[in-house]
Tab-separated table of C-alpha atoms and ligand atoms in Angstrom:
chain	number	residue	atom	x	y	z
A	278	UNK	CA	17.391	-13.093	13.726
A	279	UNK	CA	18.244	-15.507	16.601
A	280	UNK	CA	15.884	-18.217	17.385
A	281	UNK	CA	13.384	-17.488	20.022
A	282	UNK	CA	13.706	-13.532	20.035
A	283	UNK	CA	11.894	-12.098	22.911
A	284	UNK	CA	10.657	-8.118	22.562
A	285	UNK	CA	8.602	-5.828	24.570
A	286	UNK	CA	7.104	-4.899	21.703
A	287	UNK	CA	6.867	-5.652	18.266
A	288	UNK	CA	5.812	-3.651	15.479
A	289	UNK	CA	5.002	-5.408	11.773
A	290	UNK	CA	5.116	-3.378	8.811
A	291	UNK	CA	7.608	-0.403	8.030
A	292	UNK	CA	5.513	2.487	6.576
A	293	UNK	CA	4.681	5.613	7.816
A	294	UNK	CA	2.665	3.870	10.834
A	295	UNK	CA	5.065	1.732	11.751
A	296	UNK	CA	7.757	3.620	11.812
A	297	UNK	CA	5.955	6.307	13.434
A	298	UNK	CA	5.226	3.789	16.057
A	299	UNK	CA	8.257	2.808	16.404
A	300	UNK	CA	9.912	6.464	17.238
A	301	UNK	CA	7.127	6.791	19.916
A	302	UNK	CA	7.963	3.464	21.201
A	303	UNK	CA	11.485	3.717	21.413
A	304	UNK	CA	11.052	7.273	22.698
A	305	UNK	CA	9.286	5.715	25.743
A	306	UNK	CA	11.867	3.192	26.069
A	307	UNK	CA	10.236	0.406	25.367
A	308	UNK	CA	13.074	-0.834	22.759
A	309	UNK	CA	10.325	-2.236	20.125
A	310	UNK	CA	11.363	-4.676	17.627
A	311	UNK	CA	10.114	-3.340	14.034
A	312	UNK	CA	10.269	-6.394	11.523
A	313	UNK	CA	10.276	-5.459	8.328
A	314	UNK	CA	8.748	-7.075	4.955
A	315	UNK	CA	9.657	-7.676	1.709
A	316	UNK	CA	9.225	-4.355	0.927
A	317	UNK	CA	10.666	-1.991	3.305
A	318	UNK	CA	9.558	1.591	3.433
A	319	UNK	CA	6.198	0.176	2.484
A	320	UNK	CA	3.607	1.720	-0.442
A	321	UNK	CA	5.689	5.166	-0.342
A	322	UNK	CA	8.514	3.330	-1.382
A	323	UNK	CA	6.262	2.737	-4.865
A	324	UNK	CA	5.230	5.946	-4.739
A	325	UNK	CA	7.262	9.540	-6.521
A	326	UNK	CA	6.689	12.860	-5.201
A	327	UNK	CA	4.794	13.619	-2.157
A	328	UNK	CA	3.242	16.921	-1.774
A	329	UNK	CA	0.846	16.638	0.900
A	330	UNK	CA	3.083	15.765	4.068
A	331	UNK	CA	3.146	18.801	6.432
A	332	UNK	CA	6.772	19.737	6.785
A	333	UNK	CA	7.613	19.490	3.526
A	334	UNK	CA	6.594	22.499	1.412
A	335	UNK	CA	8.943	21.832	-1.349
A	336	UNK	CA	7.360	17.737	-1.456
A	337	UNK	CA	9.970	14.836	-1.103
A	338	UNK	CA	9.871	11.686	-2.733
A	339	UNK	CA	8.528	8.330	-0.972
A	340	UNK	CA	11.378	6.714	-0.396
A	341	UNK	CA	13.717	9.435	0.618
A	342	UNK	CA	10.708	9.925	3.225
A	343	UNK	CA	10.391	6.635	4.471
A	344	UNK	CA	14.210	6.554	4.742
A	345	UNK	CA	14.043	9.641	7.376
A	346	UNK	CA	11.256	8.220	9.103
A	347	UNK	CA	13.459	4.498	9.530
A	348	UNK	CA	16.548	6.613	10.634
A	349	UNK	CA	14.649	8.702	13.079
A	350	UNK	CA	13.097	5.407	14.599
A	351	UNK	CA	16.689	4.037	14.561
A	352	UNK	CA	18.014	7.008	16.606
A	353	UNK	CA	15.995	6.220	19.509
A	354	UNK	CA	17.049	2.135	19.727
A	355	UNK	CA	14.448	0.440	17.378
A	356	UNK	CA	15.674	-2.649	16.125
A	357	UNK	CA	15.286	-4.534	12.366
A	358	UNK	CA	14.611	-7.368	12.213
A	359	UNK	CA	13.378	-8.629	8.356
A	360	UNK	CA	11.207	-11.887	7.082
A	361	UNK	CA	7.533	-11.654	6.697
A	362	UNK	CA	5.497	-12.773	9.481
A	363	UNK	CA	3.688	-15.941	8.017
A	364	UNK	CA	1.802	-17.203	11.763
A	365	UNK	CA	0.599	-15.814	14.774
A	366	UNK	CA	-0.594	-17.081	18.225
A	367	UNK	CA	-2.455	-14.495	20.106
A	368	UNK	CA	-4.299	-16.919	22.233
A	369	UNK	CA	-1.891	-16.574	24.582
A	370	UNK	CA	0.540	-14.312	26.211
A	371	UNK	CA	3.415	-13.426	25.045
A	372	UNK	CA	2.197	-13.743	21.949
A	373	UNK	CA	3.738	-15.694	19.470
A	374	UNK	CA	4.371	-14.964	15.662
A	375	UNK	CA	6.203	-16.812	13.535
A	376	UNK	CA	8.576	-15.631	10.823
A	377	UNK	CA	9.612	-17.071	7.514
A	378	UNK	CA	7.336	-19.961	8.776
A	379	UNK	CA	9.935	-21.151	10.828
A	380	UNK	CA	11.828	-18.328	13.392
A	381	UNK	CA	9.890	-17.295	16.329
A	382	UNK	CA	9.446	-14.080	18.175
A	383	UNK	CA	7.636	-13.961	21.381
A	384	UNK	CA	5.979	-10.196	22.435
A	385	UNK	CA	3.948	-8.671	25.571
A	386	UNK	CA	2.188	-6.500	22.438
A	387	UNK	CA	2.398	-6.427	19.439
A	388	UNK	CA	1.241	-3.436	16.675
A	389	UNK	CA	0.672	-4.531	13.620
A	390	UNK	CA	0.885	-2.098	10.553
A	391	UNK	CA	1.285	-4.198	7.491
A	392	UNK	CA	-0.319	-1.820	5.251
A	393	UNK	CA	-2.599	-2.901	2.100
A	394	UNK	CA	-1.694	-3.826	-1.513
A	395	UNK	CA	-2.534	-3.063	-4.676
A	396	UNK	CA	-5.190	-4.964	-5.934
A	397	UNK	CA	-5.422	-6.722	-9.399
A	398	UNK	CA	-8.623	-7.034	-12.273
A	399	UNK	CA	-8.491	-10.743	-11.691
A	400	UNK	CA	-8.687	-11.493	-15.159
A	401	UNK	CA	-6.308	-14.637	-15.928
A	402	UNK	CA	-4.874	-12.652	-18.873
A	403	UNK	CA	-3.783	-10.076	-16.593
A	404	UNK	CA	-1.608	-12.600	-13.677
A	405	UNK	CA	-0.385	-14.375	-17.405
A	406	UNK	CA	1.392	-11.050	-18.242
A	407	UNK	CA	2.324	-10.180	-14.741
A	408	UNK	CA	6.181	-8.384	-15.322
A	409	UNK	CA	5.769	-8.647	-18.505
A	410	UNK	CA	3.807	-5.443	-19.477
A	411	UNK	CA	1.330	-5.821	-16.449
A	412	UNK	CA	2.361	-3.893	-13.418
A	413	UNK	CA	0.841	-1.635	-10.229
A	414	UNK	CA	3.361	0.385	-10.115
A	415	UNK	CA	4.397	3.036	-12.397
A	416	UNK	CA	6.872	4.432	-10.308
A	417	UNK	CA	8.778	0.860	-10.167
A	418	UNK	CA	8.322	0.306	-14.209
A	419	UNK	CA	7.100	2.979	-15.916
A	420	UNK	CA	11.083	3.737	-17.351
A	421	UNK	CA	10.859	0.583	-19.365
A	422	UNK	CA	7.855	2.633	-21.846
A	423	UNK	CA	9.710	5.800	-22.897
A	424	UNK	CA	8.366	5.996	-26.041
A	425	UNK	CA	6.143	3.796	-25.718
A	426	UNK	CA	1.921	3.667	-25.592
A	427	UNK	CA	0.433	2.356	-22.307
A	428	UNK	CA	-3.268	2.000	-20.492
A	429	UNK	CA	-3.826	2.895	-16.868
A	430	UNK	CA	-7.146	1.143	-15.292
A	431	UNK	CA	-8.636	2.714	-12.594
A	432	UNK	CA	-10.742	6.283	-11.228
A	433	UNK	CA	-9.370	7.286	-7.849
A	434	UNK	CA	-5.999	9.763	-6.937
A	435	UNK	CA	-3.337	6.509	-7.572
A	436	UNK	CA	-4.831	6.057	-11.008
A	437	UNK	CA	-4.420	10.028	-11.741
A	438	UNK	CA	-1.185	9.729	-10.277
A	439	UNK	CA	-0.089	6.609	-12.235
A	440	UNK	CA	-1.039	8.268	-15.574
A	441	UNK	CA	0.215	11.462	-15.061
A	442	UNK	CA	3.594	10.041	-14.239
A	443	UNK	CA	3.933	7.813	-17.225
A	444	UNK	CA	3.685	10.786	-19.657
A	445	UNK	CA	7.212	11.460	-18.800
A	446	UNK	CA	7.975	8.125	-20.630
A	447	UNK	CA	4.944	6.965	-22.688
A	448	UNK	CA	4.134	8.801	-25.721
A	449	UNK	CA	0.448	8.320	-25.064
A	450	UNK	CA	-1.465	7.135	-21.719
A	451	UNK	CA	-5.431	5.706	-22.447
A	452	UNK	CA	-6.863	5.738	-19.012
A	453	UNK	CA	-9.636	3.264	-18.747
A	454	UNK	CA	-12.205	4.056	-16.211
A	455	UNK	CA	-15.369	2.105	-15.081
A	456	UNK	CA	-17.665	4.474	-14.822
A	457	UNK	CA	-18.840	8.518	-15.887
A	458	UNK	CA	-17.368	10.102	-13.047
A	459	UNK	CA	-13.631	9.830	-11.617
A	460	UNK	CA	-13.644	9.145	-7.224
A	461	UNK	CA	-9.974	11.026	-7.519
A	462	UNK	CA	-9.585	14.536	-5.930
A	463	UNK	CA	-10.219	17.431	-7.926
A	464	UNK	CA	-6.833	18.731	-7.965
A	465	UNK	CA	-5.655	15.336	-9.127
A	466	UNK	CA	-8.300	15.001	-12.083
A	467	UNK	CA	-7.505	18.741	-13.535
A	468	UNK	CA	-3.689	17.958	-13.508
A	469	UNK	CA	-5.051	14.450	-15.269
A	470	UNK	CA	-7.217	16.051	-17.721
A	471	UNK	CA	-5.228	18.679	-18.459
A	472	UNK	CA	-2.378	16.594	-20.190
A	473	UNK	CA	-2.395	16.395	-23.294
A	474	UNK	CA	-0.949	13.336	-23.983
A	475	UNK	CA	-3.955	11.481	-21.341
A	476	UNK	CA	-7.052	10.163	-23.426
A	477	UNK	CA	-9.613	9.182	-20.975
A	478	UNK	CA	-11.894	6.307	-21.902
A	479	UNK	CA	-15.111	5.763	-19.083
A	480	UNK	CA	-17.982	4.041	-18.863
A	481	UNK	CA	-15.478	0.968	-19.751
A	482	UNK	CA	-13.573	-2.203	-18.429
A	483	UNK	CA	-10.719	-4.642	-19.422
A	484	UNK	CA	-11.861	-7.427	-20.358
A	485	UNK	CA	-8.592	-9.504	-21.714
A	486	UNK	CA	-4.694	-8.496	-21.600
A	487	UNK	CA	-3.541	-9.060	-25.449
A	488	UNK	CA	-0.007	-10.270	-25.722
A	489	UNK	CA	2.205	-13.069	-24.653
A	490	UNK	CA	4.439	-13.422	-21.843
A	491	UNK	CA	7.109	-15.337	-23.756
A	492	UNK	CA	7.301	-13.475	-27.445
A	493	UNK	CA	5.583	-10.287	-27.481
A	494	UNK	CA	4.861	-8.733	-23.989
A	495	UNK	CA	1.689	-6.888	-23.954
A	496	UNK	CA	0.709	-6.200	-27.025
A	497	UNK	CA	-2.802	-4.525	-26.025
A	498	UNK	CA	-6.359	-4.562	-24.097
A	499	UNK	CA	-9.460	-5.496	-25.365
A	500	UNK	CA	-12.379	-3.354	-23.122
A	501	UNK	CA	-15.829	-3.445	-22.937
A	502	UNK	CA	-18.173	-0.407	-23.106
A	503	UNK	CA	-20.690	-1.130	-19.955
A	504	UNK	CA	-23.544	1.074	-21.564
A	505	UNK	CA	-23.484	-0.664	-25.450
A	506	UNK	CA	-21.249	-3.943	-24.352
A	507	UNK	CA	-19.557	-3.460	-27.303
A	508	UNK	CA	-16.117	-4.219	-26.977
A	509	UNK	CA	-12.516	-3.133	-29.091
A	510	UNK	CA	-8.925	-3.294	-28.696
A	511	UNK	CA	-6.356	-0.792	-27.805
A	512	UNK	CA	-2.886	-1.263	-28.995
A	513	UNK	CA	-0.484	-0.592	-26.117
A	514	UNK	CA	2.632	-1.933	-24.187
A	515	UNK	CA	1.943	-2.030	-20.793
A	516	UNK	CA	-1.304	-2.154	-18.844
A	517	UNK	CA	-1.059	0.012	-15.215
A	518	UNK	CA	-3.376	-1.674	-12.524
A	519	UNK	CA	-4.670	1.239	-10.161
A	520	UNK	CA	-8.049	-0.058	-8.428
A	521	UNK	CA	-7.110	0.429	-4.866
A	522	UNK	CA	-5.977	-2.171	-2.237
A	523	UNK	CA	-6.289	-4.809	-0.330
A	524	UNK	CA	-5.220	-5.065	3.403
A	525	UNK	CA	-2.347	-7.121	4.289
A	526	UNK	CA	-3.904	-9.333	7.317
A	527	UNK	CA	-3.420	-13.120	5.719
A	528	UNK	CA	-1.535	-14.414	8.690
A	529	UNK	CA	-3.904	-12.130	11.413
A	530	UNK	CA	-7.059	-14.370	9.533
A	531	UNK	CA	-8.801	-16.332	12.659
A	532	UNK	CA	-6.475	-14.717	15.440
A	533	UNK	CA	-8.084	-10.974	15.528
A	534	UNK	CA	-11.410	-9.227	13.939
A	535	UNK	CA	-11.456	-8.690	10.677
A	536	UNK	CA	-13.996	-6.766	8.754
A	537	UNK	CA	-15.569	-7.971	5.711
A	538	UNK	CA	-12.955	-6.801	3.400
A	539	UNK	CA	-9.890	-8.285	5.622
A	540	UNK	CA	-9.338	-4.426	7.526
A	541	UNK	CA	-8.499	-4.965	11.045
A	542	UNK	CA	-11.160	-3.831	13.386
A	543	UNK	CA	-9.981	-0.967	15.901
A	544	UNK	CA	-12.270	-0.199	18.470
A	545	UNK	CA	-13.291	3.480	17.617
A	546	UNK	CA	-10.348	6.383	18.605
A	547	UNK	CA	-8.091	3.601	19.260
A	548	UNK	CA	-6.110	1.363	18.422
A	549	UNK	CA	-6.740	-1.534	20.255
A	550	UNK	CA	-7.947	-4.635	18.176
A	551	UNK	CA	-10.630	-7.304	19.606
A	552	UNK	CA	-7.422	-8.995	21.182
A	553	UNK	CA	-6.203	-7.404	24.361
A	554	UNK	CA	-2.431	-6.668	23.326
A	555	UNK	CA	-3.113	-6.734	20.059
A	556	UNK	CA	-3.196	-3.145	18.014
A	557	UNK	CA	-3.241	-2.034	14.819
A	558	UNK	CA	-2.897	1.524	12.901
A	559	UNK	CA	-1.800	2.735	9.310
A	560	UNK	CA	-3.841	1.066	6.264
A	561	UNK	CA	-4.393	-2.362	7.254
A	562	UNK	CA	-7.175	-0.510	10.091
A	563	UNK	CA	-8.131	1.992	7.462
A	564	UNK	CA	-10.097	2.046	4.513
A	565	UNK	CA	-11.053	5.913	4.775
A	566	UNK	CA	-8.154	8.079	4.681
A	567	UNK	CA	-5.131	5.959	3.838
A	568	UNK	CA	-2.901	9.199	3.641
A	569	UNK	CA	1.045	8.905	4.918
A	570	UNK	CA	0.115	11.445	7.520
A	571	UNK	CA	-2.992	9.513	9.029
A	572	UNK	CA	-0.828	6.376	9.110
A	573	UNK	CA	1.849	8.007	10.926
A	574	UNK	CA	-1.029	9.567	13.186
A	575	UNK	CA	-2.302	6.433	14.127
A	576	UNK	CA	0.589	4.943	14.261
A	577	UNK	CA	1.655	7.710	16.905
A	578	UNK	CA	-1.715	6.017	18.579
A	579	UNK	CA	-0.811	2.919	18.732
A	580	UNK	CA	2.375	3.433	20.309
A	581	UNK	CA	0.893	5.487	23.200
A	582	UNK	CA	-2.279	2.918	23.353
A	583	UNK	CA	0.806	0.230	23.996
A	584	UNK	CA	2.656	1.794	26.557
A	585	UNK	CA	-0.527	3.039	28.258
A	586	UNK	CA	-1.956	-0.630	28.600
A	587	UNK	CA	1.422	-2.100	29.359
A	588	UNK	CA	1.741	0.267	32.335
A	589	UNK	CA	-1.801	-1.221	33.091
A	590	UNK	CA	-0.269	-4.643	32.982
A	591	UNK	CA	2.812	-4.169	35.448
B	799	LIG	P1	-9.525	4.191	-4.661
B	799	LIG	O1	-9.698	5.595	-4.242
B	799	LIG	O2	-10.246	3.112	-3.925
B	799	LIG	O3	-9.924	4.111	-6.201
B	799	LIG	C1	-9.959	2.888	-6.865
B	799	LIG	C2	-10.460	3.134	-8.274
B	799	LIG	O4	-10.400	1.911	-8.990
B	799	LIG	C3	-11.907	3.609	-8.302
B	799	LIG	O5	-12.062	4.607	-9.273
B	799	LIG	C4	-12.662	2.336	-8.660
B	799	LIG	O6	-13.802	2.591	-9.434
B	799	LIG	C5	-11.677	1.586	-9.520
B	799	LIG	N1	-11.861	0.147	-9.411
B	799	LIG	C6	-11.922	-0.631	-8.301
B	799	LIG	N2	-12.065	-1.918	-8.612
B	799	LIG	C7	-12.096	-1.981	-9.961
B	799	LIG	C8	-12.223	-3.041	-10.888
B	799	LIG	N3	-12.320	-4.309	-10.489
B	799	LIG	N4	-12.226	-2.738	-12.192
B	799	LIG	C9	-12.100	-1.458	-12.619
B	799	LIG	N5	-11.969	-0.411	-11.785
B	799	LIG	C10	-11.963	-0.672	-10.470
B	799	LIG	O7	-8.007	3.737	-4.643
B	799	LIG	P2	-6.691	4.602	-4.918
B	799	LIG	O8	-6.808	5.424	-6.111
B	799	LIG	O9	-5.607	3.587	-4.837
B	799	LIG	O10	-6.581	5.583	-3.678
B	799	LIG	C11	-6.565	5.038	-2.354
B	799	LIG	C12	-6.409	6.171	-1.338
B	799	LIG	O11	-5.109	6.735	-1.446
B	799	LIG	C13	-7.398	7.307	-1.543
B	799	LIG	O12	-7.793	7.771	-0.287
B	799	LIG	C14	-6.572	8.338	-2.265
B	799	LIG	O13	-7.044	9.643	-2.029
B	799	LIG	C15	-5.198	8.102	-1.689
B	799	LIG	N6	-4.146	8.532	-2.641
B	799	LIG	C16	-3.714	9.828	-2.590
B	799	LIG	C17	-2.746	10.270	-3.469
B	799	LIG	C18	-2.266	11.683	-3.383
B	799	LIG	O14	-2.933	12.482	-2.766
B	799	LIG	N7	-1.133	12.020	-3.955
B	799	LIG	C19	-2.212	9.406	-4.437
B	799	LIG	C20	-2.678	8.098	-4.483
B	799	LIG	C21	-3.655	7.674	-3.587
B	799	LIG	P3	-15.100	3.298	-8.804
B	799	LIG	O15	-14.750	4.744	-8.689
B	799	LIG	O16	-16.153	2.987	-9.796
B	799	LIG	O17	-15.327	2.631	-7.484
């Protein structure tokens, strides 16, 4: 990227919002700038099948999807730029963000759709075996444990998903879950509990990754029953984190409205943020629905909310 790029508009973040924002941008001619992350394609790239994206009755996995979605944006003149946006100045126009902590773009508006990620126990046992038996992502590592026994943590559809998954390697998935009741859909749960080779555990936490990162890899968990606090260890390889996510607005922090959990406050059926310019869509302004196809919707939003208040600008 040259010094001092200048853009219309810039988008942040390549998942389904925006890339979706992007097409409607560059379909309006407004020859956005997408800068792309460390992970381009975003959390679909992490992600296998995908079932529930109109269009495709047969499913299609992630990161074929994303892959469409980046050439169809690139058909209509959006441009790539990659680095992670580390600063921004929104106190003034253009705004200013800074990339790799050192390039800087300048933008009339920017969108920003940086997404969430997947969010860890916290336990220092766990960050200790980070890579080396600890992961979020099946998808990404779940080849390494063909044949091999591992523990999923978590209640919700990525958890199902996770475990369900790893029985194509793993000879035996122990998913741990907090409490009685899973928060995944019921079509997700059924597929979960009808697998044989699932054992669900509830009513129960991790309370220390077994193993060592040097010698031995994860060896096992030791969890905690929350009812008798009696606590025992299961012998496994690989521990799968799948508790949800956190929103990806570190370098926003001070310069727009954030919620309590980090989320970026839209105003309601918009996408404008509390900074005039400033917009947001996809999963880093959405703690509800965080499907592919709402991202892309609101990233559809954004693009039009853009163009509509640049127009007001001229
Ligand atoms: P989620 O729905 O927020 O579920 C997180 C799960 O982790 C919950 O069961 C929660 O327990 C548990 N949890 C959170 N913090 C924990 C902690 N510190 N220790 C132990 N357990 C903890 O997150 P998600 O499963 O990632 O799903 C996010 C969104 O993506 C949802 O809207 C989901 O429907 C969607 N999604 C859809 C698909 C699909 O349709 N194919 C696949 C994946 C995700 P509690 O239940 O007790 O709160």
């Amino acid at each position: 990227m040259a010094e001092n790029t200048h853009a219309q508009i810039v988008i942040i973040g390549t998942g389904p919002a925006g890339y979706t924002a992007a097409i409607y941008a560059a379909r309006a001619e407004l020859s956005p700038l997408v800068i792309e992350g460390i992970q381009p394609g975003g959390q679909l790239t992490t992600t296998t099948e995908v079932e529930n994206f109109p269009g495709f009755p047969a499913g299609i996995q992630g990161p074929e999807m994303m892959q469409l979605f980046r050439q169809q944006a690139e058909r209509f003149g959006t441009r790539f730029s990659t680095g992670m946006v580390t600063a921004v100045d929104f106190a003034k126009r253009p705004f200013t963000l800074t990339v790799d902590e050192e390039k800087k773009v300048t933008a009339d508006a920017v969108v920003i759709a940086t997404g969430a990620s997947a969010r860890y126990l916290g336990l220092p046992s766990e960050k200790a075996l980070l890579g080396y038996g600890v992961s979020a992502c099946a998808t990404c590592d779940g080849f390494f444990y063909r044949g091999k026994e591992v523990v999923v943590v978590g209640g919700g559809d990525s958890a199902m998903e996770e475990a369900t998954f790893l029985t194509r390697f793993a000879t035996k998935v122990t998913l741990i879950h907090r409490r009685d009741a899973f928060r995944a859909s019921k079509i997700m749960q059924k597929r979960t509990l009808e697998n044989d080779k699932i054992e669900v555990i509830y009513n129960a936490v991790v309370s220390e990754v077994l193993g060592d990162a040097k010698e031995t890899g994860v060896t096992g968990v030791r969890i905690r029953d929350v009812n008798s606090d009696e606590s025992r260890e299961i012998a496994c390889h690989g521990m799968f984190v799948a508790i949800g996510h956190t929103p990806n607005t570190q370098p926003f922090a001070g310069a727009i409205k954030l919620d309590a959990k980090g989320y970026v406050v839209v105003e309601q059926g918009s996408t404008r943020t509390s900074v005039e310019g400033v917009f947001a869509c996809g999963d880093v302004a959405d703690q509800t629905y965080r499907q592919a196809i709402t991202a892309a919707g609101t990233g559809c939003m954004a693009a039009i909310d853009v163009e509509r208040w640049l127009a007001e600008q001229a």
